[in-house]
Short mmCIF file of C-alpha atoms in Angstrom, two decimals:
data_model
loop_
_atom_site.label_atom_id
_atom_site.label_comp_id
_atom_site.label_asym_id
_atom_site.label_seq_id
_atom_site.Cartn_x
_atom_site.Cartn_y
_atom_site.Cartn_z
CA MET A 11 0.00 0.00 0.00
CA GLU A 12 1.35 3.38 -0.98
CA ILE A 13 0.48 6.78 0.53
CA SER A 14 1.35 9.75 -1.66
CA ARG A 15 4.16 11.99 -0.44
CA GLN A 16 2.09 15.04 -1.27
CA ARG A 17 -0.64 14.03 1.19
CA ALA A 18 2.00 13.41 3.85
CA HIS A 19 3.45 16.88 3.32
CA GLN A 20 -0.05 18.35 3.67
CA GLY A 21 -0.37 16.85 7.12
CA LEU A 22 -2.96 14.27 6.04
CA PHE A 23 -0.81 11.27 6.96
CA ASN A 24 -2.80 9.84 9.84
CA PRO A 25 -4.48 6.57 10.87
CA LEU A 26 -7.74 7.49 9.13
CA ALA A 27 -5.87 8.19 5.90
CA LEU A 28 -4.16 4.81 6.18
CA TRP A 29 -7.53 3.18 6.83
CA ASN A 30 -9.09 4.93 3.84
CA GLU A 31 -6.28 3.80 1.53
CA TRP A 32 -6.55 0.21 2.71
CA ILE A 33 -10.32 0.21 2.33
CA CYS A 34 -9.96 1.64 -1.19
CA SER A 35 -7.60 -1.10 -2.29
CA THR A 36 -9.65 -3.97 -0.84
CA ALA A 37 -13.27 -2.80 -1.11
CA SER A 38 -12.99 -2.01 -4.81
CA ARG A 39 -12.17 -5.69 -5.45
CA SER A 40 -15.11 -6.72 -3.24
CA ILE A 41 -17.49 -4.46 -5.18
CA LEU A 42 -16.26 -6.01 -8.44
CA GLN A 43 -16.88 -9.51 -7.09
CA LEU A 44 -20.32 -8.49 -5.81
CA ALA A 45 -21.29 -6.95 -9.14
CA GLU A 46 -20.11 -10.02 -11.06
CA ALA A 47 -22.18 -12.27 -8.80
CA LEU A 48 -25.40 -10.31 -9.22
CA ARG A 49 -26.97 -11.75 -12.33
CA SER A 50 -30.63 -12.25 -13.26
CA GLN A 51 -32.56 -13.73 -10.34
CA GLN A 52 -29.74 -13.08 -7.88
CA PHE A 53 -29.94 -9.37 -8.61
CA ALA A 54 -33.72 -9.24 -8.20
CA GLN A 55 -33.45 -11.04 -4.88
CA CYS A 56 -30.72 -8.74 -3.53
CA TYR A 57 -32.56 -5.70 -4.84
CA GLY A 58 -35.74 -6.68 -3.04
CA LEU A 59 -33.93 -7.35 0.23
CA PHE A 60 -32.25 -3.94 0.10
CA GLN A 61 -35.55 -2.17 -0.62
CA GLN A 62 -37.12 -3.91 2.37
CA ALA A 63 -34.21 -2.86 4.57
CA ILE A 64 -34.37 0.83 3.66
CA LYS A 65 -38.17 0.74 3.94
CA ALA A 66 -37.72 -0.32 7.56
CA LEU A 67 -35.59 2.79 8.10
CA GLY A 68 -38.40 4.96 6.76
CA THR A 69 -38.42 7.35 3.82
CA PRO A 70 -35.96 10.18 4.56
CA ALA A 71 -37.84 13.44 4.99
CA PHE A 72 -36.92 16.93 6.13
CA ASP A 73 -39.62 17.06 8.85
CA ILE A 74 -38.77 20.64 9.81
CA GLU A 75 -41.80 21.92 11.69
CA GLN A 76 -40.17 24.97 13.27
CA VAL A 77 -36.85 26.72 13.72
CA GLU A 78 -35.54 28.67 16.68
CA PHE A 79 -34.15 32.18 16.32
CA ASP A 80 -33.64 34.99 18.83
CA GLY A 81 -35.58 33.06 21.43
CA ARG A 82 -38.59 32.58 19.15
CA SER A 83 -40.03 29.45 17.57
CA MET A 84 -40.98 30.11 13.97
CA PRO A 85 -43.32 27.67 12.16
CA VAL A 86 -41.94 26.31 8.88
CA SER A 87 -43.94 25.70 5.71
CA GLU A 88 -42.80 23.07 3.17
CA SER A 89 -44.20 22.55 -0.31
CA VAL A 90 -43.26 21.37 -3.80
CA VAL A 91 -43.33 24.39 -6.12
CA MET A 92 -41.95 22.80 -9.32
CA GLU A 93 -41.67 19.22 -10.44
CA THR A 94 -40.40 17.10 -13.30
CA GLU A 95 -40.39 13.32 -13.64
CA PHE A 96 -36.85 13.29 -12.23
CA CYS A 97 -36.65 16.16 -9.75
CA ARG A 98 -38.80 18.19 -7.37
CA LEU A 99 -38.11 21.71 -6.19
CA ARG A 100 -39.05 21.94 -2.51
CA SER A 101 -39.76 25.29 -0.89
CA PHE A 102 -39.15 26.06 2.79
CA SER A 103 -40.16 29.29 4.45
CA CYS A 104 -41.00 30.47 7.96
CA GLU A 105 -42.96 33.23 9.63
CA ARG A 106 -40.32 35.75 10.69
CA GLY A 107 -42.67 38.44 11.94
CA ARG A 108 -43.35 41.88 10.52
CA SER A 109 -39.82 43.07 9.87
CA GLY A 110 -40.85 44.63 6.57
CA LYS A 111 -37.73 43.21 4.96
CA THR A 112 -38.04 40.70 2.12
CA ALA A 113 -36.13 37.51 2.89
CA PRO A 114 -33.46 36.53 0.35
CA SER A 115 -33.94 33.35 -1.67
CA ILE A 116 -31.45 30.47 -1.67
CA LEU A 117 -31.45 27.57 -4.11
CA LEU A 118 -29.78 24.61 -2.40
CA CYS A 119 -28.52 22.16 -5.04
CA ALA A 120 -28.38 18.88 -3.13
CA PRO A 121 -25.60 16.33 -3.80
CA LEU A 122 -26.02 14.08 -6.82
CA ALA A 123 -24.73 10.97 -5.09
CA GLY A 124 -26.99 8.19 -3.82
CA HIS A 125 -28.44 10.05 -0.85
CA HIS A 126 -31.84 11.68 -0.59
CA ALA A 127 -31.89 15.47 -0.40
CA ALA A 128 -33.04 15.18 3.23
CA LEU A 129 -29.36 14.69 4.06
CA MET A 130 -29.25 18.51 3.78
CA ARG A 131 -31.71 18.93 6.66
CA GLU A 132 -29.29 20.75 8.97
CA VAL A 133 -28.30 23.12 6.16
CA VAL A 134 -31.94 24.04 5.58
CA GLN A 135 -32.53 24.51 9.30
CA SER A 136 -29.54 26.83 9.59
CA LEU A 137 -30.52 28.98 6.60
CA LEU A 138 -34.26 29.29 7.28
CA PRO A 139 -34.23 32.00 9.96
CA HIS A 140 -32.70 34.40 7.42
CA ALA A 141 -33.85 33.19 4.00
CA ASP A 142 -36.43 31.29 2.00
CA VAL A 143 -34.82 28.03 0.93
CA TYR A 144 -35.49 26.00 -2.20
CA VAL A 145 -34.03 22.48 -2.47
CA SER A 146 -33.53 20.34 -5.57
CA ASP A 147 -34.81 16.92 -4.53
CA ARG A 148 -34.20 14.08 -6.98
CA VAL A 149 -36.73 11.31 -7.45
CA ASP A 150 -35.56 7.74 -6.84
CA ALA A 151 -35.01 6.27 -10.31
CA ARG A 152 -36.79 3.05 -9.28
CA ASP A 153 -40.00 5.14 -9.16
CA ILE A 154 -39.63 6.82 -12.58
CA PRO A 155 -41.51 5.05 -15.41
CA ARG A 156 -39.34 4.01 -18.31
CA ALA A 157 -41.64 6.03 -20.60
CA ALA A 158 -40.25 9.23 -19.01
CA GLY A 159 -37.06 8.69 -21.03
CA ASP A 160 -33.43 9.05 -20.06
CA PHE A 161 -31.87 11.55 -17.66
CA HIS A 162 -28.31 12.59 -18.47
CA LEU A 163 -25.91 14.93 -16.74
CA ASP A 164 -26.89 17.57 -19.30
CA ASP A 165 -30.48 17.22 -18.09
CA VAL A 166 -29.37 18.00 -14.52
CA VAL A 167 -27.76 21.22 -15.79
CA LEU A 168 -30.87 22.19 -17.73
CA THR A 169 -33.13 21.40 -14.77
CA LEU A 170 -31.09 23.57 -12.40
CA GLN A 171 -30.98 26.33 -15.02
CA HIS A 172 -34.78 26.18 -15.30
CA PHE A 173 -35.14 26.41 -11.51
CA MET A 174 -32.79 29.42 -11.43
CA VAL A 175 -34.75 31.21 -14.15
CA GLU A 176 -38.08 30.62 -12.41
CA LEU A 177 -36.65 31.86 -9.08
CA LYS A 178 -35.43 35.14 -10.67
CA PRO A 179 -31.65 34.60 -10.91
CA GLY A 180 -30.67 38.24 -10.38
CA GLU A 181 -32.06 38.03 -6.83
CA LEU A 182 -31.12 34.39 -6.21
CA ASN A 183 -28.32 32.92 -4.12
CA VAL A 184 -27.14 29.45 -5.15
CA LEU A 185 -25.55 26.95 -2.75
CA ALA A 186 -24.30 23.68 -4.29
CA VAL A 187 -22.89 20.71 -2.42
CA CYS A 188 -20.55 17.90 -3.53
CA GLN A 189 -21.34 16.51 -7.02
CA ALA A 190 -24.00 19.18 -7.56
CA THR A 191 -21.29 21.85 -7.76
CA VAL A 192 -20.46 20.88 -11.36
CA PRO A 193 -23.96 21.19 -12.90
CA ALA A 194 -24.75 24.21 -10.68
CA LEU A 195 -21.72 26.11 -11.97
CA ALA A 196 -22.60 25.09 -15.52
CA ALA A 197 -26.22 26.21 -15.10
CA ALA A 198 -25.13 29.59 -13.70
CA ALA A 199 -22.75 30.06 -16.62
CA ARG A 200 -25.43 29.15 -19.16
CA LEU A 201 -27.70 31.90 -17.82
CA VAL A 202 -25.32 34.45 -19.31
CA GLY A 203 -25.43 32.85 -22.75
CA GLY A 204 -29.23 32.73 -22.55
CA GLY A 205 -29.53 36.43 -21.83
CA TYR A 206 -30.64 36.01 -18.21
CA PRO A 207 -29.24 37.84 -15.17
CA GLU A 208 -26.49 36.07 -13.26
CA PRO A 209 -27.17 34.63 -9.80
CA ARG A 210 -26.51 37.11 -7.03
CA SER A 211 -24.04 34.71 -5.43
CA LEU A 212 -22.74 31.18 -5.84
CA VAL A 213 -21.30 29.03 -3.04
CA LEU A 214 -19.67 25.69 -3.84
CA LEU A 215 -18.96 23.17 -1.06
CA GLY A 216 -16.65 20.17 -1.46
CA GLY A 217 -17.26 19.36 -5.12
CA PRO A 218 -15.26 17.89 -8.04
CA ILE A 219 -14.95 20.98 -10.22
CA ASP A 220 -11.50 19.72 -11.22
CA PRO A 221 -10.67 16.33 -9.64
CA ARG A 222 -7.40 15.75 -11.53
CA GLY A 223 -5.00 16.81 -8.78
CA ASN A 224 -4.67 15.44 -5.22
CA PRO A 225 -6.73 12.29 -5.91
CA THR A 226 -8.84 10.73 -3.16
CA PRO A 227 -9.81 7.04 -2.98
CA LEU A 228 -13.17 7.89 -4.53
CA THR A 229 -11.88 10.10 -7.36
CA ARG A 230 -9.10 7.62 -8.08
CA MET A 231 -11.62 4.81 -8.47
CA ALA A 232 -14.03 6.94 -10.53
CA GLY A 233 -11.21 8.04 -12.80
CA SER A 234 -10.01 4.51 -13.51
CA LEU A 235 -13.26 2.57 -13.97
CA PRO A 236 -13.69 1.54 -17.63
CA PRO A 237 -17.17 2.79 -18.65
CA SER A 238 -17.89 -0.46 -20.49
CA TRP A 239 -17.08 -2.46 -17.36
CA PHE A 240 -19.22 -0.25 -15.15
CA ASP A 241 -22.13 -0.33 -17.59
CA ALA A 242 -21.97 -4.12 -17.78
CA LEU A 243 -21.53 -4.87 -14.08
CA GLY A 244 -22.44 -1.75 -12.10
CA THR A 245 -25.81 -1.02 -13.70
CA HIS A 246 -28.90 -3.21 -13.69
CA ILE A 247 -32.55 -3.20 -14.73
CA VAL A 248 -35.19 -2.32 -12.11
CA PRO A 249 -37.16 -5.54 -11.55
CA SER A 250 -40.93 -5.88 -11.55
CA GLY A 251 -42.88 -4.48 -8.61
CA TYR A 252 -41.68 -0.88 -8.99
CA ARG A 253 -42.87 2.02 -11.15
CA GLY A 254 -39.48 2.16 -12.83
CA VAL A 255 -39.53 -1.46 -13.96
CA GLY A 256 -37.30 -1.85 -17.00
CA ARG A 257 -35.25 1.29 -16.29
CA ARG A 258 -31.47 0.80 -16.19
CA VAL A 259 -30.06 2.17 -12.92
CA TYR A 260 -27.03 2.26 -10.69
CA PRO A 261 -28.69 0.52 -7.71
CA GLY A 262 -28.48 1.97 -4.23
CA PHE A 263 -27.22 -1.24 -2.67
CA LEU A 264 -24.19 -1.22 -4.99
CA GLN A 265 -23.52 2.44 -4.19
CA TYR A 266 -23.38 1.85 -0.45
CA PRO A 267 -20.10 -0.15 -0.44
CA SER A 268 -18.50 2.60 -2.55
CA LEU A 269 -19.70 5.18 -0.06
CA ILE A 270 -18.27 3.25 2.87
CA MET A 271 -15.03 2.83 0.94
CA GLY A 272 -14.68 6.56 0.37
CA HIS A 273 -15.53 7.56 3.95
CA PRO A 274 -15.28 4.46 6.17
CA GLU A 275 -15.12 6.23 9.52
CA ARG A 276 -18.45 8.00 8.92
CA GLN A 277 -20.54 4.93 9.77
CA LEU A 278 -18.52 4.36 12.95
CA PHE A 279 -19.02 7.96 14.07
CA LEU A 280 -22.79 7.75 13.48
CA LEU A 281 -23.04 4.55 15.53
CA PHE A 282 -20.86 6.03 18.27
CA ASP A 283 -23.11 9.11 18.49
CA TYR A 284 -26.16 6.86 18.74
CA ILE A 285 -24.67 4.73 21.53
CA GLN A 286 -23.39 7.79 23.39
CA SER A 287 -26.82 9.48 23.19
CA GLN A 288 -28.53 6.38 24.51
CA GLY A 289 -26.06 6.13 27.39
CA ALA A 290 -26.68 9.77 28.30
CA GLY A 291 -30.44 9.26 28.28
CA ASP A 292 -30.90 12.19 25.86
CA ALA A 293 -34.08 11.33 23.96
CA GLN A 294 -33.73 14.21 21.51
CA ALA A 295 -30.12 13.31 20.73
CA VAL A 296 -31.14 9.68 20.21
CA ARG A 297 -33.82 10.73 17.71
CA GLU A 298 -31.34 12.91 15.83
CA ALA A 299 -28.77 10.08 15.77
CA GLU A 300 -31.39 7.65 14.46
CA ARG A 301 -32.37 10.18 11.79
CA SER A 302 -28.73 10.58 10.72
CA ILE A 303 -28.21 6.82 10.45
CA ALA A 304 -31.41 6.44 8.39
CA GLN A 305 -30.50 9.30 6.06
CA TYR A 306 -27.00 7.95 5.54
CA GLY A 307 -28.11 4.39 4.81
CA ALA A 308 -31.21 4.99 2.68
CA MET A 309 -29.60 5.07 -0.76
CA LEU A 310 -31.65 5.76 -3.87
CA ASP A 311 -31.17 4.43 -7.41
CA MET A 312 -29.63 6.73 -10.01
CA PRO A 313 -30.29 6.60 -13.77
CA ALA A 314 -27.48 4.62 -15.37
CA GLU A 315 -26.93 7.19 -18.13
CA PHE A 316 -26.46 9.93 -15.54
CA ILE A 317 -23.76 8.12 -13.57
CA LEU A 318 -21.98 7.06 -16.78
CA ASP A 319 -22.00 10.69 -17.94
CA THR A 320 -20.61 11.80 -14.59
CA LEU A 321 -17.77 9.29 -14.71
CA ARG A 322 -16.86 10.39 -18.23
CA VAL A 323 -17.44 14.16 -18.13
CA VAL A 324 -16.33 14.93 -14.58
CA PHE A 325 -13.81 12.32 -13.44
CA GLN A 326 -12.24 10.85 -16.57
CA GLN A 327 -12.23 13.59 -19.20
CA ALA A 328 -12.53 16.68 -16.93
CA LEU A 329 -14.41 18.55 -19.65
CA LEU A 330 -15.38 21.50 -17.44
CA PRO A 331 -11.89 22.60 -16.34
CA LYS A 332 -10.56 21.92 -19.86
CA GLY A 333 -13.16 24.33 -21.25
CA ILE A 334 -14.57 21.83 -23.74
CA TRP A 335 -17.87 20.84 -22.13
CA HIS A 336 -20.98 21.44 -24.23
CA VAL A 337 -24.51 21.19 -22.82
CA ALA A 338 -27.44 21.08 -25.24
CA GLY A 339 -25.06 22.09 -28.02
CA SER A 340 -23.70 25.20 -26.27
CA PRO A 341 -20.30 25.56 -24.58
CA VAL A 342 -20.18 25.93 -20.81
CA ARG A 343 -18.32 29.19 -20.18
CA PRO A 344 -17.82 30.05 -16.48
CA ASP A 345 -15.46 32.83 -17.61
CA GLN A 346 -18.54 34.74 -18.84
CA LEU A 347 -19.73 35.32 -15.29
CA ARG A 348 -19.11 38.91 -14.19
CA GLU A 349 -21.51 39.88 -11.39
CA THR A 350 -21.87 36.69 -9.36
CA ARG A 351 -20.15 36.61 -5.97
CA LEU A 352 -18.23 33.32 -5.81
CA LEU A 353 -17.30 31.48 -2.61
CA THR A 354 -15.63 28.05 -2.60
CA ILE A 355 -15.20 26.03 0.61
CA GLU A 356 -13.19 22.86 1.15
CA GLY A 357 -12.40 20.70 4.17
CA SER A 358 -8.75 19.97 4.89
CA ARG A 359 -9.61 16.34 5.75
CA ASP A 360 -12.06 15.72 2.92
CA THR A 361 -11.43 12.19 1.60
CA ILE A 362 -14.13 12.44 -1.11
CA SER A 363 -13.27 15.74 -2.84
CA GLY A 364 -9.56 16.46 -2.58
CA ALA A 365 -7.59 19.63 -1.97
CA GLY A 366 -8.10 22.16 -4.74
CA HIS A 367 -10.96 20.29 -6.42
CA THR A 368 -13.55 22.93 -5.48
CA HIS A 369 -11.26 25.95 -5.40
CA ALA A 370 -10.58 25.24 -9.08
CA ALA A 371 -13.80 27.16 -9.80
CA GLN A 372 -11.92 30.33 -8.88
CA ASP A 373 -9.62 29.87 -11.88
CA LEU A 374 -12.53 29.14 -14.21
CA CYS A 375 -14.52 32.24 -13.21
CA VAL A 376 -11.76 34.68 -14.18
CA GLY A 377 -14.31 37.26 -15.31
CA VAL A 378 -15.51 37.77 -11.74
CA PRO A 379 -13.48 40.54 -10.06
CA ALA A 380 -11.13 39.40 -7.31
CA GLU A 381 -13.07 41.31 -4.65
CA ARG A 382 -16.15 39.21 -5.50
CA ARG A 383 -14.33 35.90 -5.07
CA ARG A 384 -13.16 34.10 -1.95
CA ARG A 385 -11.84 30.63 -1.10
CA ILE A 386 -11.89 29.07 2.37
CA THR A 387 -10.39 25.80 3.62
CA ILE A 388 -11.79 24.60 6.96
CA THR A 389 -9.03 23.06 9.07
CA GLY A 390 -9.81 19.56 10.38
CA CYS A 391 -13.09 19.34 8.48
CA ASP A 392 -14.04 16.17 6.58
CA HIS A 393 -16.50 15.94 3.69
CA TYR A 394 -19.66 15.53 5.75
CA GLY A 395 -18.57 18.26 8.13
CA LEU A 396 -19.03 20.72 5.28
CA PHE A 397 -22.82 20.42 5.57
CA GLY A 398 -23.52 19.08 9.05
CA GLY A 399 -22.18 18.77 12.57
CA PRO A 400 -19.79 20.98 14.56
CA HIS A 401 -17.68 22.21 11.63
CA TRP A 402 -20.80 23.23 9.71
CA ARG A 403 -22.22 25.10 12.70
CA THR A 404 -19.05 26.85 13.87
CA ALA A 405 -17.10 27.50 10.67
CA VAL A 406 -18.86 26.67 7.40
CA TYR A 407 -22.31 28.09 8.09
CA PRO A 408 -21.05 31.46 9.42
CA ALA A 409 -19.01 31.90 6.23
CA VAL A 410 -21.94 30.84 4.05
CA HIS A 411 -24.35 33.10 5.92
CA ASP A 412 -22.10 36.15 5.56
CA TRP A 413 -21.66 35.49 1.85
CA LEU A 414 -25.30 34.70 1.00
CA VAL A 415 -27.29 36.79 3.44
CA GLY A 416 -24.97 39.18 5.23
#
């Protein structure tokens, strides 16, 4: 097993890094063996067992009834304001009293990995006292009829662009997390070419804008997987019994081992929090720990064409940073942005998106004046700390709040 000298010089040479590297080298072989074993009836059986397991956890939901601010409890309203076959736009707002001041709007582009958007619950809770929040919430591909057609990475860009236009981009703040940073930046850039106002601000958290340098176990695996191999072994047809029967997907139960591989200590921390909360007799903490475990484990299926596009466009060919990505026949030109305020945030211990992967957006948006751009690296913060937990509350959120609302 080899640990890169560059990571050692960056101070990332620690037991967790060693553990991550070992998991990467062994789990990838296990995933290959699992995928090879899942054929025909075996796949249908495993698929059904996984669906039963996540059903027992409950469907992840935001369940935000109220938020606390300045000693007041403010009721929260949630609704779906726009919807396609593949994605819903959820709206969250609260009664802030008669301040006379219009609350800013924030479009939260949830990660495009296998998790439900409810994983962003703490982000929404933090933002609500000061802003109306809209969240892109993808539909589980197992529930999308085959007649709805395919859903490519380009379609994600176009969907986010449509949401931005409908939410009045000149007054809109955009916050994108993890894999959603790539299509969110592309959608913002396409607004300029379409003659629309630019977003007021754009915040990118822990995403693979340019994953070529400082590889992580996850980006290394994504960059080396032959698309033909992944299509043959990593994608499968939704079996009968679901609305999406016949649709080719990257199943949630195959995603979960990859997730554990990329961030193995996360599951241990969640279980430790749960046990610790039970020992302390803190009923509220136990409920929150149970919610976190359910959200982390309830993986959804992704359209096969979308994940294949992501592997090719983002991780293997790096079309965005090379300046050669075209969406719907038009080039993606982040350098055309002029007015948007750009903030990029990374975690120094992020083992999913590596150092510089997100900050690369700063070099692509060269048309934005330097005083409108800022990059922040949160010391000691891992990937999930960028949108939940102590690092989010004490370091990431204050920076995001000041940039979006302040």
